[in-house]
PDB file of C-alpha atoms in Angstrom:
ATOM      1  CA  MET A  67      79.746  42.795   6.735  1.00  0.00           C
ATOM      2  CA  PHE A  68      78.701  40.730   3.739  1.00  0.00           C
ATOM      3  CA  ALA A  69      78.531  36.779   3.780  1.00  0.00           C
ATOM      4  CA  ASN A  70      81.025  35.334   1.656  1.00  0.00           C
ATOM      5  CA  THR A  71      78.524  33.182  -0.442  1.00  0.00           C
ATOM      6  CA  PRO A  72      78.427  33.104  -4.102  1.00  0.00           C
ATOM      7  CA  LYS A  73      75.172  35.444  -4.243  1.00  0.00           C
ATOM      8  CA  SER A  74      76.786  38.048  -2.405  1.00  0.00           C
ATOM      9  CA  SER A  75      80.477  38.195  -1.895  1.00  0.00           C
ATOM     10  CA  ASN A  76      82.548  41.365  -1.221  1.00  0.00           C
ATOM     11  CA  SER A  77      83.832  41.452  -5.103  1.00  0.00           C
ATOM     12  CA  ASN A  78      80.459  41.034  -6.656  1.00  0.00           C
ATOM     13  CA  ARG A  79      79.038  43.873  -4.413  1.00  0.00           C
ATOM     14  CA  ILE A  80      81.679  46.000  -5.553  1.00  0.00           C
ATOM     15  CA  LEU A  81      81.032  45.247  -8.798  1.00  0.00           C
ATOM     16  CA  ASP A  82      77.488  45.858  -8.376  1.00  0.00           C
ATOM     17  CA  ILE A  83      78.114  49.257  -6.950  1.00  0.00           C
ATOM     18  CA  TYR A  84      80.411  50.500  -9.860  1.00  0.00           C
ATOM     19  CA  ASN A  85      78.309  49.173 -12.932  1.00  0.00           C
ATOM     20  CA  PRO A  86      77.629  52.542 -14.510  1.00  0.00           C
ATOM     21  CA  ASN A  87      74.975  50.957 -16.722  1.00  0.00           C
ATOM     22  CA  ARG A  88      72.548  49.955 -13.439  1.00  0.00           C
ATOM     23  CA  GLU A  89      70.531  52.008 -11.318  1.00  0.00           C
ATOM     24  CA  TYR A  90      71.963  51.958  -7.490  1.00  0.00           C
ATOM     25  CA  LEU A  91      69.354  50.027  -5.475  1.00  0.00           C
ATOM     26  CA  SER A  92      70.488  49.250  -1.594  1.00  0.00           C
ATOM     27  CA  ASP A  93      69.187  47.105   0.760  1.00  0.00           C
ATOM     28  CA  ASN A  94      70.347  49.575   3.280  1.00  0.00           C
ATOM     29  CA  ASP A  95      67.559  51.875   5.164  1.00  0.00           C
ATOM     30  CA  ASP A  96      69.876  55.002   5.023  1.00  0.00           C
ATOM     31  CA  MET A  97      69.997  54.961   1.208  1.00  0.00           C
ATOM     32  CA  VAL A  98      67.687  56.881  -0.743  1.00  0.00           C
ATOM     33  CA  ASN A  99      65.477  55.195  -3.190  1.00  0.00           C
ATOM     34  CA  VAL A 100      66.124  55.749  -6.861  1.00  0.00           C
ATOM     35  CA  GLY A 101      62.720  56.510  -7.637  1.00  0.00           C
ATOM     36  CA  GLU A 102      62.582  59.438  -5.086  1.00  0.00           C
ATOM     37  CA  LEU A 103      65.537  61.305  -6.760  1.00  0.00           C
ATOM     38  CA  ASN A 104      64.781  64.240  -9.069  1.00  0.00           C
ATOM     39  CA  ALA A 105      66.153  64.885 -12.318  1.00  0.00           C
ATOM     40  CA  GLU A 106      69.288  66.878 -11.186  1.00  0.00           C
ATOM     41  CA  GLN A 107      70.277  64.340  -8.544  1.00  0.00           C
ATOM     42  CA  ARG A 108      69.949  61.708 -11.074  1.00  0.00           C
ATOM     43  CA  GLN A 109      72.126  63.785 -13.472  1.00  0.00           C
ATOM     44  CA  GLU A 110      74.813  64.528 -10.710  1.00  0.00           C
ATOM     45  CA  ILE A 111      74.839  60.616  -9.645  1.00  0.00           C
ATOM     46  CA  ALA A 112      75.437  59.888 -13.452  1.00  0.00           C
ATOM     47  CA  GLN A 113      78.134  62.626 -13.657  1.00  0.00           C
ATOM     48  CA  LEU A 114      79.647  60.869 -10.402  1.00  0.00           C
ATOM     49  CA  ARG A 115      79.650  57.751 -12.018  1.00  0.00           C
ATOM     50  CA  GLU A 116      81.339  58.976 -14.950  1.00  0.00           C
ATOM     51  CA  GLU A 117      83.867  60.795 -12.750  1.00  0.00           C
ATOM     52  CA  VAL A 118      84.367  57.216 -10.848  1.00  0.00           C
ATOM     53  CA  THR A 119      84.637  55.444 -14.524  1.00  0.00           C
ATOM     54  CA  THR A 120      87.091  57.962 -15.694  1.00  0.00           C
ATOM     55  CA  ALA A 121      89.025  57.698 -12.733  1.00  0.00           C
ATOM     56  CA  HIS A 122      89.077  53.954 -12.881  1.00  0.00           C
ATOM     57  CA  MET A 123      90.298  54.165 -16.361  1.00  0.00           C
ATOM     58  CA  ARG A 124      93.224  56.537 -15.424  1.00  0.00           C
ATOM     59  CA  THR A 125      94.308  54.556 -12.446  1.00  0.00           C
ATOM     60  CA  ALA A 126      94.211  51.314 -14.978  1.00  0.00           C
ATOM     61  CA  THR A 127      96.251  53.509 -17.302  1.00  0.00           C
ATOM     62  CA  PHE A 128      98.682  54.682 -14.783  1.00  0.00           C
ATOM     63  CA  GLU A 129      98.999  51.030 -13.561  1.00  0.00           C
ATOM     64  CA  GLU A 130      99.640  49.949 -17.331  1.00  0.00           C
ATOM     65  CA  ARG A 131     102.062  52.424 -17.515  1.00  0.00           C
ATOM     66  CA  ALA A 132     104.075  51.528 -14.242  1.00  0.00           C
ATOM     67  CA  ILE A 133     103.999  48.059 -15.592  1.00  0.00           C
ATOM     68  CA  HIS A 134     105.632  49.182 -18.569  1.00  0.00           C
ATOM     69  CA  LYS A 135     108.221  51.549 -17.119  1.00  0.00           C
ATOM     70  CA  ASP A 136     109.045  48.391 -14.463  1.00  0.00           C
ATOM     71  CA  THR A 137     109.471  46.012 -17.377  1.00  0.00           C
ATOM     72  CA  ARG A 138     111.626  48.964 -19.459  1.00  0.00           C
ATOM     73  CA  SER A 139     113.522  49.707 -16.132  1.00  0.00           C
ATOM     74  CA  GLU A 140     114.388  45.981 -15.808  1.00  0.00           C
ATOM     75  CA  GLU A 141     115.302  45.689 -19.758  1.00  0.00           C
ATOM     76  CA  LEU A 142     117.868  48.496 -19.095  1.00  0.00           C
ATOM     77  CA  GLN A 143     119.211  47.509 -15.940  1.00  0.00           C
ATOM     78  CA  SER A 144     119.981  43.814 -17.714  1.00  0.00           C
ATOM     79  CA  LEU A 145     121.303  45.883 -20.519  1.00  0.00           C
ATOM     80  CA  LEU A 146     123.633  47.909 -18.166  1.00  0.00           C
ATOM     81  CA  ASN A 147     124.783  44.769 -16.356  1.00  0.00           C
ATOM     82  CA  GLU A 148     125.593  43.275 -19.879  1.00  0.00           C
ATOM     83  CA  TYR A 149     127.680  46.409 -20.855  1.00  0.00           C
ATOM     84  CA  LYS A 150     129.297  46.422 -17.383  1.00  0.00           C
ATOM     85  CA  GLU A 151     130.428  42.794 -18.221  1.00  0.00           C
ATOM     86  CA  LYS A 152     131.354  43.581 -21.590  1.00  0.00           C
ATOM     87  CA  MET A 153     133.679  46.464 -20.289  1.00  0.00           C
ATOM     88  CA  LYS A 154     134.971  44.371 -17.267  1.00  0.00           C
ATOM     89  CA  ASN A 155     136.151  41.751 -19.842  1.00  0.00           C
ATOM     90  CA  LEU A 156     137.592  44.262 -22.325  1.00  0.00           C
ATOM     91  CA  LEU A 157     139.688  45.784 -19.388  1.00  0.00           C
ATOM     92  CA  ASN A 158     140.524  42.448 -18.366  1.00  0.00           C
ATOM     93  CA  GLU A 159     141.861  41.661 -22.234  1.00  0.00           C
ATOM     94  CA  ARG A 160     143.623  44.825 -22.301  1.00  0.00           C
ATOM     95  CA  ASN A 161     145.290  44.701 -18.976  1.00  0.00           C
ATOM     96  CA  GLU A 162     146.408  41.118 -19.915  1.00  0.00           C
ATOM     97  CA  SER A 163     147.509  42.351 -23.334  1.00  0.00           C
ATOM     98  CA  GLN A 164     149.617  45.177 -21.609  1.00  0.00           C
ATOM     99  CA  LEU A 165     151.290  42.735 -19.241  1.00  0.00           C
ATOM    100  CA  LEU A 166     152.211  40.552 -22.240  1.00  0.00           C
ATOM    101  CA  ARG A 167     153.319  43.387 -24.011  1.00  0.00           C
ATOM    102  CA  SER A 168     155.343  44.487 -20.775  1.00  0.00           C
ATOM    103  CA  GLU A 169     156.832  41.154 -20.396  1.00  0.00           C
ATOM    104  CA  GLU A 170     158.048  40.974 -23.984  1.00  0.00           C
ATOM    105  CA  GLY A 171     159.665  44.241 -23.390  1.00  0.00           C
ATOM    106  CA  TYR A 172     161.336  42.735 -20.408  1.00  0.00           C
ATOM    107  CA  GLY A 173     162.161  39.907 -22.431  1.00  0.00           C
ATOM    108  CA  TYR A 174     163.672  42.071 -25.380  1.00  0.00           C
ATOM    109  CA  ARG A 175     165.534  43.827 -22.616  1.00  0.00           C
ATOM    110  CA  ILE A 176     167.120  40.765 -20.913  1.00  0.00           C
ATOM    111  CA  GLN A 177     167.905  39.482 -24.473  1.00  0.00           C
ATOM    112  CA  ALA A 178     169.675  42.883 -25.133  1.00  0.00           C
ATOM    113  CA  ARG A 179     171.481  42.506 -21.901  1.00  0.00           C
ATOM    114  CA  ASP A 180     172.832  38.953 -22.606  1.00  0.00           C
ATOM    115  CA  VAL A 181     174.041  40.279 -25.745  1.00  0.00           C
ATOM    116  CA  GLN A 182     175.953  42.958 -23.910  1.00  0.00           C
ATOM    117  CA  ILE A 183     177.416  40.660 -21.601  1.00  0.00           C
ATOM    118  CA  GLN A 184     178.444  38.137 -24.261  1.00  0.00           C
ATOM    119  CA  GLN A 185     180.436  41.083 -26.227  1.00  0.00           C
ATOM    120  CA  LEU A 186     181.960  42.171 -22.591  1.00  0.00           C
ATOM    121  CA  LYS A 187     182.935  38.594 -22.015  1.00  0.00           C
ATOM    122  CA  ARG A 188     184.454  38.406 -25.661  1.00  0.00           C
ATOM    123  CA  HIS A 189     186.278  41.699 -25.191  1.00  0.00           C
ATOM    124  CA  ILE A 190     187.450  40.591 -21.835  1.00  0.00           C
ATOM    125  CA  ARG A 191     188.891  37.257 -23.136  1.00  0.00           C
ATOM    126  CA  ASN A 192     190.396  38.960 -25.995  1.00  0.00           C
ATOM    127  CA  ASN A 193     192.031  41.580 -23.510  1.00  0.00           C
ATOM    128  CA  LEU A 194     193.121  39.045 -21.549  1.00  0.00           C
ATOM    129  CA  SER A 195     194.692  36.734 -24.183  1.00  0.00           C
ATOM    130  CA  ALA A 196     196.719  40.128 -25.379  1.00  0.00           C
ATOM    131  CA  GLY A 197     197.595  40.714 -21.775  1.00  0.00           C
ATOM    132  CA  ALA A 198     198.933  37.090 -21.322  1.00  0.00           C
ATOM    133  CA  VAL A 199     200.545  37.339 -24.743  1.00  0.00           C
ATOM    134  CA  LEU A 200     202.301  40.483 -23.377  1.00  0.00           C
ATOM    135  CA  PHE A 201     202.989  39.074 -20.062  1.00  0.00           C
ATOM    136  CA  SER A 202     204.301  36.009 -21.239  1.00  0.00           C
ATOM    137  CA  LEU A 203     206.837  37.846 -23.804  1.00  0.00           C
ATOM    138  CA  ALA A 204     207.738  40.123 -20.845  1.00  0.00           C
ATOM    139  CA  ILE A 205     208.705  36.818 -18.779  1.00  0.00           C
ATOM    140  CA  VAL A 206     210.598  35.483 -21.727  1.00  0.00           C
ATOM    141  CA  LEU A 207     212.524  38.846 -22.359  1.00  0.00           C
ATOM    142  CA  LEU A 208     213.408  39.044 -18.762  1.00  0.00           C
ATOM    143  CA  SER A 209     214.433  35.597 -18.437  1.00  0.00           C
ATOM    144  CA  LYS A 210     216.610  35.804 -21.451  1.00  0.00           C
ATOM    145  CA  ASN A 211     218.481  38.911 -19.755  1.00  0.00           C
TER     146      ASN A 211
END
């Protein structure tokens, strides 16, 4: 393990390893000295470094896309929630409006029935008064006989 000092930290070590502009020199005895590599090996190492750099760039691109997709997804979710709230409010308003119209309809029906009841009462009074007159006339005629 590396000591976590300013000269040799893990992050600095990683940066040194992935630096494409620097020859790789290791203090590890198992590693090959760069001076001992032939041209073909150097070319292969350079190609591998390019592939690593390309892979890092692609990873960064994918991460950036993922961030944008997450952001867009959050925006769309927020927009969807706004539309749901608006629809809920519109449905509530429509239901209230229908309820008011329904209540108005019942009110009109009640008024119409009240008018009918008043007409029936007048009709009954008229018929009763005519009946009372006839009944009174019959009593008068019977009492004269």
